[in-house]
Amino acid sequence: MRVKVQSKMAAVKDIVTLVLDKDHKTTVTVHLHGATVLAWKAQGKELLFVSDRAVYDNKKAIRGGIPLVFPNFGPWALGPQHGFARISRWKLEQKPEKDDSGAMTAVFTLTDNKDTRKMWDHKFKLTYTLHLTEKTFKTTLKVDNTGAETFTFTTLLHTYFRTDDITKATVSGLKGLEYEDKVRGDGKFTEDRELVTVAEEVDRTYASTPNSHIITGVIGGGKVHMEKTNLPDTVVWNPWVDKAKAMGDFGDDEYPSMLCVEAGHVATPLSLGAGQSFTGSQTLTLMDE
Ligand SMILES: O=P(O)(O)OC[C@H]1O[C@H](O)[C@H](O)[C@@H](O)[C@@H]1O
């Protein structure tokens, strides 16, 4: 399946790879379109889902991996759904390098330009730092307001985990929390399950979640620990049968193979004054089975 995805990818010049070890067992692959993480392989196991039908035309958002949502989560009056970060061309600011501790780091940036200002007339700089060790993958997004006026935004790391069978996957840390449910519609609901499972279309935004979730049922019976900082909300999404069929860049039969658990600041917008900055991050750790 991965080979097929690779062969459909755009030119090699679009792709940056962080290789931790010489055997290529622990790597991260990033597309400059959106600085979209396409793959995180930990000890030989590919943990992220990318659709076989994903489009690599440097225009459309890439269906899978970790698209970056900024400056708006969801439908947006000023531009495309989930904002422009995931459909903008990012710059590789610092090539993958090993630091003293042996971790690989790479840094990508996006600054306002005529296309972003057409939609959202603010000056900003986004700095996205990827940090890879043997079992952990940390992604940190820094937002700088480089203009003279305050702006508000929402942001999110839209992580697609690869699952063996979605009905066997679970997400911890959500019991007792309020959520909005885009499937059921208006109103707030309260989660009563210790471990959230998915057996139908799910699209929920849980507000003020704990900084740690454990996701089970990741490919090969894997367990991933998600730790987040300054990203207080968690979205759980799977399109299920009908929505999968309606999406042009997602296979009809792919929904059992993915689960999105998305760390973000989306339930309430953030406000940044001139010269201020915000930093949010998530660290994914492949846990021992
Ligand atoms: O199709 P996209 O624009 O990539 O959005 C994919 C999904 O992203 C999030 O999970 C939202 O909560 C969903 O409502 C949306 O369907």
Coordinates of N, CA and C and ligand atoms in Angstrom, one line a residue, residues 60-64 67 69 73-75 80-82 86 156 158 160 182 201-205 235-239 243 247 249 260-262, ligand 1:
K60 N -4.6 20.8 -3.6 CA -5.5 20.2 -2.6 C -4.8 19.8 -1.3
A61 N -5.5 19.8 -0.2 CA -4.9 19.3 1.0 C -4.7 17.8 0.9
I62 N -3.6 17.3 1.4 CA -3.3 15.9 1.3 C -4.1 15.1 2.3
R63 N -4.7 14.0 1.8 CA -5.7 13.3 2.7 C -4.9 12.2 3.5
G64 N -4.4 12.7 4.7 CA -3.8 11.7 5.6 C -2.5 12.3 6.2
P67 N -2.1 16.8 8.5 CA -2.3 18.2 7.9 C -2.3 19.2 9.1
V69 N -3.8 22.6 10.6 CA -5.0 23.5 10.5 C -4.6 24.8 11.1
F73 N -10.2 26.3 12.1 CA -10.6 24.9 12.1 C -12.1 24.9 11.6
G74 N -12.4 24.0 10.6 CA -13.7 23.8 10.1 C -14.0 24.8 9.0
P75 N -15.3 24.9 8.6 CA -15.7 25.8 7.5 C -15.3 27.2 7.9
P80 N -10.8 28.6 2.5 CA -11.2 27.1 2.5 C -11.3 26.5 3.9
Q81 N -12.0 25.5 4.0 CA -12.1 24.7 5.3 C -10.8 24.4 5.8
H82 N -10.6 24.6 7.1 CA -9.4 24.4 7.9 C -8.2 25.3 7.5
R86 N -2.5 24.2 5.4 CA -2.3 22.9 4.8 C -2.2 22.9 3.3
L156 N -4.9 23.3 14.8 CA -5.0 21.9 15.1 C -4.0 21.0 14.3
H158 N -3.9 17.6 12.7 CA -5.0 16.7 12.2 C -4.4 15.3 12.0
Y160 N -3.9 11.5 11.4 CA -4.6 10.3 11.0 C -3.7 9.1 11.4
K182 N -20.7 17.0 15.4 CA -21.1 17.5 14.1 C -22.0 16.5 13.4
E201 N -20.2 6.8 11.9 CA -19.5 8.1 11.6 C -19.4 8.9 12.9
V202 N -18.2 9.4 13.1 CA -17.9 10.1 14.4 C -17.2 11.4 14.0
D203 N -17.6 12.5 14.6 CA -17.0 13.8 14.3 C -17.3 14.7 15.6
R204 N -16.4 14.5 16.6 CA -16.7 15.2 17.9 C -15.5 16.1 18.3
T205 N -15.9 17.2 18.8 CA -14.8 18.1 19.4 C -15.0 18.1 20.9
V235 N -10.2 16.4 18.9 CA -11.2 16.1 17.9 C -11.1 14.6 17.6
V236 N -12.2 13.9 17.5 CA -12.1 12.4 17.1 C -13.0 12.3 15.9
W237 N -12.4 11.8 14.8 CA -13.1 11.8 13.5 C -12.9 10.5 12.7
N238 N -14.0 9.9 12.2 CA -13.9 8.9 11.2 C -15.1 9.1 10.3
P239 N -14.9 9.1 9.0 CA -16.0 9.4 8.1 C -17.1 8.3 7.9
K243 N -19.8 9.0 4.2 CA -18.9 10.2 4.0 C -17.7 9.7 3.2
M247 N -16.2 11.4 -0.5 CA -14.9 12.1 -0.6 C -14.2 11.6 -1.8
D249 N -11.1 12.0 -2.6 CA -9.7 11.6 -2.3 C -9.5 10.6 -1.2
C260 N -8.8 9.5 13.2 CA -8.2 10.8 13.4 C -8.4 11.2 14.9
V261 N -7.3 11.4 15.6 CA -7.3 12.0 16.9 C -6.5 13.3 16.8
E262 N -7.2 14.4 17.0 CA -6.6 15.7 16.6 C -6.5 16.6 17.8
Ligands
LIG1 O1 -12.2 16.9 4.5 P1 -11.4 17.8 5.4 O2 -11.5 19.3 5.0 O3 -9.9 17.4 5.3 O4 -11.9 17.6 6.8 C1 -11.9 16.4 7.4 C2 -12.5 16.5 8.8 O5 -11.7 17.3 9.6 C3 -12.1 17.3 11.0 O6 -11.9 16.1 11.7 C4 -13.5 17.9 11.2 O7 -14.0 17.8 12.5 C5 -14.4 17.1 10.2 O8 -15.7 17.8 10.2 C6 -13.9 17.1 8.8 O9 -14.8 16.3 8.0

